[in-house]
Coordinates of C-alpha atoms in Angstrom, one line a residue:
X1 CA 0.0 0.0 0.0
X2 CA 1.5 3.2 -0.8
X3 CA 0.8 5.9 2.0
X4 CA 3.1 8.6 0.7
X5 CA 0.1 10.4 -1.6
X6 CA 0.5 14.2 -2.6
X7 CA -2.2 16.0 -4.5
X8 CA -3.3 19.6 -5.3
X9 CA -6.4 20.7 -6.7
X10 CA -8.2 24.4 -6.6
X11 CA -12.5 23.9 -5.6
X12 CA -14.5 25.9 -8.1
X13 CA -18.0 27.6 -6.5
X14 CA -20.3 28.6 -9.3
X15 CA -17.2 29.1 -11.6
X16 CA -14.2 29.5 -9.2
X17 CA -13.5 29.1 -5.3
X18 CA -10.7 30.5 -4.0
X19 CA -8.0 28.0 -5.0
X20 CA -6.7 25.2 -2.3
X21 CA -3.3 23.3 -2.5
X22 CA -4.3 19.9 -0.9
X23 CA -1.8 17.3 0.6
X24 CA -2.3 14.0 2.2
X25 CA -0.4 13.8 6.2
X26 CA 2.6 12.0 5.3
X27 CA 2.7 8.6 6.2
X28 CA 3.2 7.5 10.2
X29 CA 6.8 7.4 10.0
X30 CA 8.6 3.3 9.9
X31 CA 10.9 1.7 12.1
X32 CA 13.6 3.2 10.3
X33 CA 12.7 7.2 11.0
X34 CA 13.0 9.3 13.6
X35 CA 9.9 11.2 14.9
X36 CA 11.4 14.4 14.6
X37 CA 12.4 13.3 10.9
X38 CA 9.0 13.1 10.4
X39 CA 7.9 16.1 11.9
X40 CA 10.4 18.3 9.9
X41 CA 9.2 16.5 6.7
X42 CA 5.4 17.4 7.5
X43 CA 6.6 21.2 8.0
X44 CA 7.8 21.6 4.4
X45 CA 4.4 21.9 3.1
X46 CA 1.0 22.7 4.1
X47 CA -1.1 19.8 5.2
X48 CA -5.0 19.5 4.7
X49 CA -6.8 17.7 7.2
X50 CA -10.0 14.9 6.6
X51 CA -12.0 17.2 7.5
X52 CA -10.9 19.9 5.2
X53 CA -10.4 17.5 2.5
X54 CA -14.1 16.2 2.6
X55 CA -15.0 19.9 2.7
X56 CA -12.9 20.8 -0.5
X57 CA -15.0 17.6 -2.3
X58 CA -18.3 18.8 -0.9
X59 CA -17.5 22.4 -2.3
X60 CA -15.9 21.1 -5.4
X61 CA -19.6 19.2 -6.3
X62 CA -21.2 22.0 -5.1
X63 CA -19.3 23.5 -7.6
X64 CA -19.9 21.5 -10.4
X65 CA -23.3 21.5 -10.2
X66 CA -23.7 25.1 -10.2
X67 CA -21.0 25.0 -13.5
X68 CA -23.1 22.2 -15.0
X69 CA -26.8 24.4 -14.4
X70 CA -25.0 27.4 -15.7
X71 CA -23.6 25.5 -19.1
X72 CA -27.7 24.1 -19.2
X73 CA -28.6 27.7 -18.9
X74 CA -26.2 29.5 -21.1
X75 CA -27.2 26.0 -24.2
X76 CA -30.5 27.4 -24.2
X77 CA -29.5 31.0 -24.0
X78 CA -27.1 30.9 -27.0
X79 CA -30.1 28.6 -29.1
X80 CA -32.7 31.8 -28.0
X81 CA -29.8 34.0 -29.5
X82 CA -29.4 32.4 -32.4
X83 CA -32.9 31.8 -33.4
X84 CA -33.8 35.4 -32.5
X85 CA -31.1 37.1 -34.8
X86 CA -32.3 34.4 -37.9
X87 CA -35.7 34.8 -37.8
X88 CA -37.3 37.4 -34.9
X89 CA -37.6 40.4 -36.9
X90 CA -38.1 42.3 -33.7
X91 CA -34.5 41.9 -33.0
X92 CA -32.9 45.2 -32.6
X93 CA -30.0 44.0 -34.2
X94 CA -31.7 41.7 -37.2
X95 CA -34.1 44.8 -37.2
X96 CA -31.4 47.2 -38.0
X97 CA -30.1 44.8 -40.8
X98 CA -33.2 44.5 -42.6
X99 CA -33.9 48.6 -42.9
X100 CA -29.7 48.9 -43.9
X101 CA -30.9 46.2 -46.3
X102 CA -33.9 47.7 -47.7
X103 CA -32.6 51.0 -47.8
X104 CA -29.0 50.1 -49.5
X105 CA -31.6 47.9 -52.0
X106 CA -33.8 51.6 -52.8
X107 CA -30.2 53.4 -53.2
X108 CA -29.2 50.8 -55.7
X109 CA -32.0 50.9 -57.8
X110 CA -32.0 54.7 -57.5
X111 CA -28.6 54.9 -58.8
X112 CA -29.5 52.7 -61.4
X113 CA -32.3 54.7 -62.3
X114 CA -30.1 57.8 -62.4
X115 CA -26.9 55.5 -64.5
X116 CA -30.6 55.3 -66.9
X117 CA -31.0 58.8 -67.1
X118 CA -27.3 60.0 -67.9
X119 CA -27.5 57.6 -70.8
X120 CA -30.4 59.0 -71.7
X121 CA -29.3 62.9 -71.3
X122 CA -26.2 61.5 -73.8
X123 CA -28.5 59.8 -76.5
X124 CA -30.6 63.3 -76.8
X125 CA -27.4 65.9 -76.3
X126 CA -26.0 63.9 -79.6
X127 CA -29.6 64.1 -81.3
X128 CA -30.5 67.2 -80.4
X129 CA -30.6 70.4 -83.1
X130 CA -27.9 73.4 -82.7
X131 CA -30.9 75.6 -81.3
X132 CA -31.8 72.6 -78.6
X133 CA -28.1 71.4 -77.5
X134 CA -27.7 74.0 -75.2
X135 CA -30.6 72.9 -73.2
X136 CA -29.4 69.1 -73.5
X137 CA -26.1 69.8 -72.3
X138 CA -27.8 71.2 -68.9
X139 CA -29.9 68.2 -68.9
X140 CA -26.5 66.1 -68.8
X141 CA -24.9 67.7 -66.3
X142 CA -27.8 67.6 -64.1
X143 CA -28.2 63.9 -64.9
X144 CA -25.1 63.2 -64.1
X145 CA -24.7 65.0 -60.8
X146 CA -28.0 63.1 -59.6
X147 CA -26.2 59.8 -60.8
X148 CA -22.9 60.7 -58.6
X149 CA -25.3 61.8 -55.8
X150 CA -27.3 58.6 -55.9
X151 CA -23.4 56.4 -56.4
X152 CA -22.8 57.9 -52.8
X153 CA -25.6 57.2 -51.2
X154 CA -25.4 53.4 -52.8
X155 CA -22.4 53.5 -51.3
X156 CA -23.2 55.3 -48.0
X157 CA -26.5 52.7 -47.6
X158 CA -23.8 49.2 -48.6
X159 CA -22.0 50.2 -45.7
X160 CA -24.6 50.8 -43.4
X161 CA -25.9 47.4 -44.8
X162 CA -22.3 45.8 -44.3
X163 CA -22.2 47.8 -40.7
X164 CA -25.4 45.6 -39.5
X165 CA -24.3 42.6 -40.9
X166 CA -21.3 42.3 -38.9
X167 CA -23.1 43.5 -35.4
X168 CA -25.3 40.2 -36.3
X169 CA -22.4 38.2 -37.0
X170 CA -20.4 39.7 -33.6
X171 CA -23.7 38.9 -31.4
X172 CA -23.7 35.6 -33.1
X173 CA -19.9 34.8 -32.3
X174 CA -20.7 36.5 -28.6
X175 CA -23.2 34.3 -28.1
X176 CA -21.4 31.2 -28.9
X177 CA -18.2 32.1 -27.1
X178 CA -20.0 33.0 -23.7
X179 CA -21.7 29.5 -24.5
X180 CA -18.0 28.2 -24.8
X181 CA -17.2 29.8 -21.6
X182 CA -19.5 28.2 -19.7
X183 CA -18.7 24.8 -21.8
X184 CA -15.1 25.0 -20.2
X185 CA -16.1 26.1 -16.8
X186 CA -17.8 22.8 -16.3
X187 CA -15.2 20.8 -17.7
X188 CA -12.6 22.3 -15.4
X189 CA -15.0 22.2 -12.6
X190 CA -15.8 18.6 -13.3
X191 CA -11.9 18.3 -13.1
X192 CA -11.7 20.0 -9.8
X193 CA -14.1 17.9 -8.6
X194 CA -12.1 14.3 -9.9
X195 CA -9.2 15.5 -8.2
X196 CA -10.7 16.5 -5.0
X197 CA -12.2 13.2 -4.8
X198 CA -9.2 11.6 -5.7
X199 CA -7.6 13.1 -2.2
X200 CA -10.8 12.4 0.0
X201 CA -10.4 9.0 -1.7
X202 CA -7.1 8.5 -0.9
X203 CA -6.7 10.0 2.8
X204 CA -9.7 6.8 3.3
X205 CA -7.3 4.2 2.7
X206 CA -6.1 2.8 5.7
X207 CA -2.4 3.6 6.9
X208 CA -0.7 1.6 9.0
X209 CA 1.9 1.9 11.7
X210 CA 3.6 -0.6 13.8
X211 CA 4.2 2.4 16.8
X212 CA 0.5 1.6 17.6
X213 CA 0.4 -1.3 19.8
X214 CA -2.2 -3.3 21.8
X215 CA -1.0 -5.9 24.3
X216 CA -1.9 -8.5 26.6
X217 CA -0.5 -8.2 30.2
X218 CA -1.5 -11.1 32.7
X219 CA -2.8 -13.2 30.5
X220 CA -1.9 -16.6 31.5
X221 CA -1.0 -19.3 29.0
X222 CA -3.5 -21.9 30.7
X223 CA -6.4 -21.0 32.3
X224 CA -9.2 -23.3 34.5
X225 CA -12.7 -23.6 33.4
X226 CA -15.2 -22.3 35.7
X227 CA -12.7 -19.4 37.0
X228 CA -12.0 -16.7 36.2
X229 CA -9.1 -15.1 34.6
X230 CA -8.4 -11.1 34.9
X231 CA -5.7 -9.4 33.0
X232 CA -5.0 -6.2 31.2
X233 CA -4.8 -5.0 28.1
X234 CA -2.6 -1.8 27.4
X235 CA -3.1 0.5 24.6
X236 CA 0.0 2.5 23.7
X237 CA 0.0 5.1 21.4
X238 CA 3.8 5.3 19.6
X239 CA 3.6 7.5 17.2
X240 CA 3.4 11.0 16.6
X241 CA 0.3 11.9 16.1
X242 CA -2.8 12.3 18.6
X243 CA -4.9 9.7 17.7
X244 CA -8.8 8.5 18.7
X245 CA -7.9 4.9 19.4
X246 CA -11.0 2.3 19.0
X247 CA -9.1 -1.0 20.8
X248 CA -10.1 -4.0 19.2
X249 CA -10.6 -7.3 20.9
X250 CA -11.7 -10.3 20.3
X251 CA -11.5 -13.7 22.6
X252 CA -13.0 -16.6 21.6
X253 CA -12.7 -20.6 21.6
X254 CA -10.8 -22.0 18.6
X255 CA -13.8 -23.6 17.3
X256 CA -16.9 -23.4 15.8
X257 CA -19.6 -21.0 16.4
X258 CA -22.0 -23.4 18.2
X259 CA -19.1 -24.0 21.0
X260 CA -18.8 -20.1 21.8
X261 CA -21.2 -20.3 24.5
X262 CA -18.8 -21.8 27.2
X263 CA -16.9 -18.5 26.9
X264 CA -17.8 -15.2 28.6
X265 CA -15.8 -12.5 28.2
X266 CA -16.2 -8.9 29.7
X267 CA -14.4 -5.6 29.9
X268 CA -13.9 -2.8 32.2
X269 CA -11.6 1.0 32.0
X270 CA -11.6 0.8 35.9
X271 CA -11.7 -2.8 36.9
X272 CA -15.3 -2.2 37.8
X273 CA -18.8 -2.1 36.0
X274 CA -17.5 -5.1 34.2
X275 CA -19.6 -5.3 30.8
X276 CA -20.1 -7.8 28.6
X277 CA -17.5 -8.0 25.5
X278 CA -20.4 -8.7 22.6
X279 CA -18.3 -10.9 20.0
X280 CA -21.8 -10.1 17.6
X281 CA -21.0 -6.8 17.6
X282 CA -18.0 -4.9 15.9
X283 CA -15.2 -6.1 18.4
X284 CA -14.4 -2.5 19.5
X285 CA -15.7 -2.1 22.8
X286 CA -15.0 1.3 23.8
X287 CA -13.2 4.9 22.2
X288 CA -10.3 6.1 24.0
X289 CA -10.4 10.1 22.6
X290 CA -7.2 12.2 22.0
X291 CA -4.9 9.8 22.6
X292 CA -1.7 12.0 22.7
X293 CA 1.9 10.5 21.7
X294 CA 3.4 8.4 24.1
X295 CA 0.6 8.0 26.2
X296 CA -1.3 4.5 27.1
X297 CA -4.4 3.4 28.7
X298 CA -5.7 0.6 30.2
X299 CA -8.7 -1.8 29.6
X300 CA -9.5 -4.7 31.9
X301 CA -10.2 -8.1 31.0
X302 CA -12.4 -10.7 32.5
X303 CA -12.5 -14.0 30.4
X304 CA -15.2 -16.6 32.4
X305 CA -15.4 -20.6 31.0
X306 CA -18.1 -22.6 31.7
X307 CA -17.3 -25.8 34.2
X308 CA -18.4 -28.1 31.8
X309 CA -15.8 -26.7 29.1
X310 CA -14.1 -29.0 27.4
X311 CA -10.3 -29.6 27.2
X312 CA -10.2 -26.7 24.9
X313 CA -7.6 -23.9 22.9
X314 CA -9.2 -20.6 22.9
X315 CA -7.3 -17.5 21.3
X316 CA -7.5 -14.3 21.6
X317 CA -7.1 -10.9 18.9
X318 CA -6.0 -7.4 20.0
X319 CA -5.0 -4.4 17.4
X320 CA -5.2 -0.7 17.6
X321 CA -7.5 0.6 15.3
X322 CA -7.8 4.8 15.2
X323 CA -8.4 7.9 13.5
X324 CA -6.5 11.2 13.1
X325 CA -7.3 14.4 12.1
X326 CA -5.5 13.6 8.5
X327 CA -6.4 9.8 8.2
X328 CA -9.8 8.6 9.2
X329 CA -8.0 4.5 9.2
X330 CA -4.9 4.2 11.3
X331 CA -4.6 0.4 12.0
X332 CA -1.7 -1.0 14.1
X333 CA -0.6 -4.9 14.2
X334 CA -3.0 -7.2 15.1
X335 CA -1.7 -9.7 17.9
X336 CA -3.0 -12.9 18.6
X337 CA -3.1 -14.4 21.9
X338 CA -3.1 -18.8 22.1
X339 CA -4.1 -20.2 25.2
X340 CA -5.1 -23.5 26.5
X341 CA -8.3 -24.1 28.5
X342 CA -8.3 -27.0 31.4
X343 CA -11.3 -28.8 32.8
X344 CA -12.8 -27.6 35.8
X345 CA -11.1 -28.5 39.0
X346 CA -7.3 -28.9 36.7
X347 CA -4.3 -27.7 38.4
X348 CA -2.8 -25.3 36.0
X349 CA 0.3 -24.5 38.3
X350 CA 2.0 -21.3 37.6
X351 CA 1.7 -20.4 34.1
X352 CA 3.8 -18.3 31.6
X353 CA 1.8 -15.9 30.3
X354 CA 0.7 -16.1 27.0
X355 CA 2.7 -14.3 24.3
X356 CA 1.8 -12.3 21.0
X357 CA 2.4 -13.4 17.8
X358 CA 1.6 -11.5 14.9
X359 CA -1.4 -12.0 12.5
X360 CA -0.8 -11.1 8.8
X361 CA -4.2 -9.8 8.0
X362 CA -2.6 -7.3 5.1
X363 CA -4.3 -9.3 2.2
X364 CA -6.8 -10.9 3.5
X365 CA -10.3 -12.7 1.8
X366 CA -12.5 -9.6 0.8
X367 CA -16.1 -10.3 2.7
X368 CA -18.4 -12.6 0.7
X369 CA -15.9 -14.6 -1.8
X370 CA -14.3 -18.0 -0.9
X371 CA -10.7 -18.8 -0.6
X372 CA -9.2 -20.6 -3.2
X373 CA -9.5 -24.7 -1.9
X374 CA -13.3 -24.5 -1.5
X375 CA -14.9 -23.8 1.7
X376 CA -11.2 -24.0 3.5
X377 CA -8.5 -21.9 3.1
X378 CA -5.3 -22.7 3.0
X379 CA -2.7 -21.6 6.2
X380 CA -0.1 -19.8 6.0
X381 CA 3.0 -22.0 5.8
X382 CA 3.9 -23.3 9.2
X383 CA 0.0 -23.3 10.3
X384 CA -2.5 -25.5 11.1
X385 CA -6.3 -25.1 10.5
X386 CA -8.3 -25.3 12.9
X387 CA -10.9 -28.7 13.1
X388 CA -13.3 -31.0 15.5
X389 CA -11.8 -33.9 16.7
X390 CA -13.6 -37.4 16.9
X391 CA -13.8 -37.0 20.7
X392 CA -16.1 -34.3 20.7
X393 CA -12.9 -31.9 22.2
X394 CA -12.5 -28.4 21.4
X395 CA -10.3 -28.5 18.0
X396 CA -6.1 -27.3 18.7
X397 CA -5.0 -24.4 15.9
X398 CA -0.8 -25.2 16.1
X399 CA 1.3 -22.8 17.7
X400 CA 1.1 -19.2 18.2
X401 CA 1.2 -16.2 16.3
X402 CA -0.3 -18.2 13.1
X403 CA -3.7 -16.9 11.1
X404 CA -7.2 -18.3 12.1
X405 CA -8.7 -19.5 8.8
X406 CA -11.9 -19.7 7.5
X407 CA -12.8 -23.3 7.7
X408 CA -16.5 -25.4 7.5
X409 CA -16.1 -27.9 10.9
X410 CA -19.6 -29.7 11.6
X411 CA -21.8 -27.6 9.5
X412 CA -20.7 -24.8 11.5
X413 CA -18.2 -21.5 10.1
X414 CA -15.0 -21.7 12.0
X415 CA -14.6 -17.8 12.0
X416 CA -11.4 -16.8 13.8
X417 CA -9.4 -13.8 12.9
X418 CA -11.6 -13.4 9.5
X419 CA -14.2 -11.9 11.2
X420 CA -12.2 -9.3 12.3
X421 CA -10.4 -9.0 8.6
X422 CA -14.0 -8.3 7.7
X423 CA -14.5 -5.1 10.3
X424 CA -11.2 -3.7 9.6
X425 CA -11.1 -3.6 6.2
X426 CA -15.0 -1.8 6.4
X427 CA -13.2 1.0 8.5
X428 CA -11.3 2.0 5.2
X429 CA -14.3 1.8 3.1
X430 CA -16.7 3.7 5.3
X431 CA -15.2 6.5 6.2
X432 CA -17.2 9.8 5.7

């Protein structure tokens, strides 16, 4: 999973927002760098938070919707345009053109008229008699300053004519590029709103860190059915960040679901108002807020076997899943507790207490598909998977610190750590 993600993006409203340069939080820093390394990284550029982020996408759809009414809009505007300077001949402007059209088509015909008449003045000058050529000459000159009169005013009325023509043309071409304006507004704000998504999108995925640990404390690696058994769990935030820290824990039997019922488990902050650790529900039985670095907290545990348990091995899960104010996923390494469970009335001496090992749920079944091998999926090497022996006994799942796998044991669904897979993975994917 890459968690080193940069992206920038400016949110349009109506046509333009003011302009925002987002960045993902860098990554929770690895084993191999310094907190302070980290820190100085974070301080070379300006950091946007979830909160801001999801802001930045709800403005950038805002946005585009207002981009895409406008474009609507400003399609039927330019069509109204269009039609009205065609055919509406109470458009000023197509208006105008028609009168500079009718009057440059009068001024044509009168200067043909007069073009007529100067012929005409010519034809009876060179006819005429001595005694009437005086009075044809006059006629010729008139005709022939009417003629140069009505040329200019041809001339003067083609203009006008060519004048309204091009104020059509240029509300035409205004028309369409305002239309194009609004074209490439949505455009870019639909590409303001794919990028803003893109960094919502991507502060969602889950980040993980190995600095945020859950742990066991007390828990004994054999334990006596019909006592009980308190230890602690400790939650221990590592890293540099404040985080809101949802523990997650899980205890069950290593068997099917129908055997579950020998087990209670319950939890407490204080060691008092002990209440009951629901293994229906998510797993996450309380919030621990603002969780500053370097600080830890507490939870209690209670785990309660029936007497009539059965030689059993039971397991337990425990992870740190959080939240930030730049990632709404922070998921630390899940652990996974192996224990044995003796019959009621066993002597379980003195104990060592159980120890982690790690549980590789990075690529895990997605919810709803099988694993590859049918109904069982196949351990990880050095496992076991998990079954119900002939004897009726509780089924053993090998040695510790090895993945629970999703297996079908006497009609029942063997669920082990894959339930958990199931509500860690629908953290990433949920977030707001």
């Amino acid at each position: 999973m890459n968690l080193s993600r940069t992206f920038a993006f400016a949110a349009a409203s109506a046509l333009t927002l003011p302009a925002l340069a987002l960045t993902t939080a860098p990554a929770f820093a690895d084993t191999n760098t310094s907190s302070q390394e980290s820190q100085e990284s974070q301080g070379s550029q300006e950091r946007l938070t979830y909160a801001e982020l999801k802001k930045a996408a709800d403005d950038a759809d805002t946005a585009y919707e207002k981009a895409a009414a406008a474009k609507k809009d400003g399609l039927e505007t330019v069509r109204a345009t269009l039609d009205a300077l065609e055919n509406d001949d109470t458009n000023p402007l197509r208006a105008a053109y028609l009168a500079a059209d009718k009057a440059a088509t009068k001024a044509t015909a009168d200067r043909e008229a007069a073009d007529r008449a100067v012929t005409e003045a010519e034809t009876k000058l060179k006819d005429a008699a001595d005694a009437d050529k005086p009075a044809a000459e006059q006629e010729l000159a008139t005709a022939r300053t009417t003629a140069e009169q009505a040329a200019a005013a041809e001339k003067d009325a083609k203009e006008a004519r060519d004048e309204a023509d091009t104020a059509v043309d240029d509300a035409r071409v205004a028309a369409t590029r305002a239309y194009g304006v609004l074209s490439q507004a949505e455009k870019d704000a639909a590409e303001r709103k794919k990028k803003a998504h893109e960094a919502l999108d991507a502060a969602k995925e889950c980040v993980r860190t190995d600095k945020l640990t859950v742990l066991a404390d007390g828990l004994p690696q054999k334990v006596v059915a019909g006592a009980a058994t308190d230890f602690t769990v400790t939650v221990a935030n590592g890293t540099d960040r404040t985080l809101t820290v949802q523990p997650l824990v899980m205890f069950r039997l290593d068997a099917t679901n129908d055997k579950q019922h020998y087990l209670k488990a319950e939890w407490s902050r204080d060691g008092s108002a002990w209440k009951d650790l629901d293994a229906a529900q998510d797993h996450h039985p309380t919030t621990i807020d603002a969780m500053k670095p370097g600080t830890s907290a507490d939870l209690h545990l209670r785990l309660t076997f029936a007497k009539d348990t059965p030689a059993s091995k039971a397991f337990g899960l425990l992870a740190g899943d959080a939240s930030d104010a730049y990632n709404p996923c922070v998921l630390g390494p899940m652990k996974r507790y192996d224990f044995s469970v003796l019959t009621a009335g066993s002597d379980a001496g003195d104990p060592a207490e159980s120890k982690p090992g790690t549980v590789p749920d990075d690529d895990r079944t997605e919810p709803g598909t099988t694993p590859q091998g049918g109904a069982s999926s196949s351990p990880a090497p050095g496992t076991a998977t998990g079954s119900e022996d002939k004897d009726g006994d509780l089924a053993s799942t090998g040695t510790s610190g090895t993945p629970t796998t999703l297996a079908v044991a006497g009609g029942a669904l063997v669920l082990g750590a894959a339930a958990v897979f199931v509500t860690r993975r629908r953290r990433g994917g949920s977030a707001g």
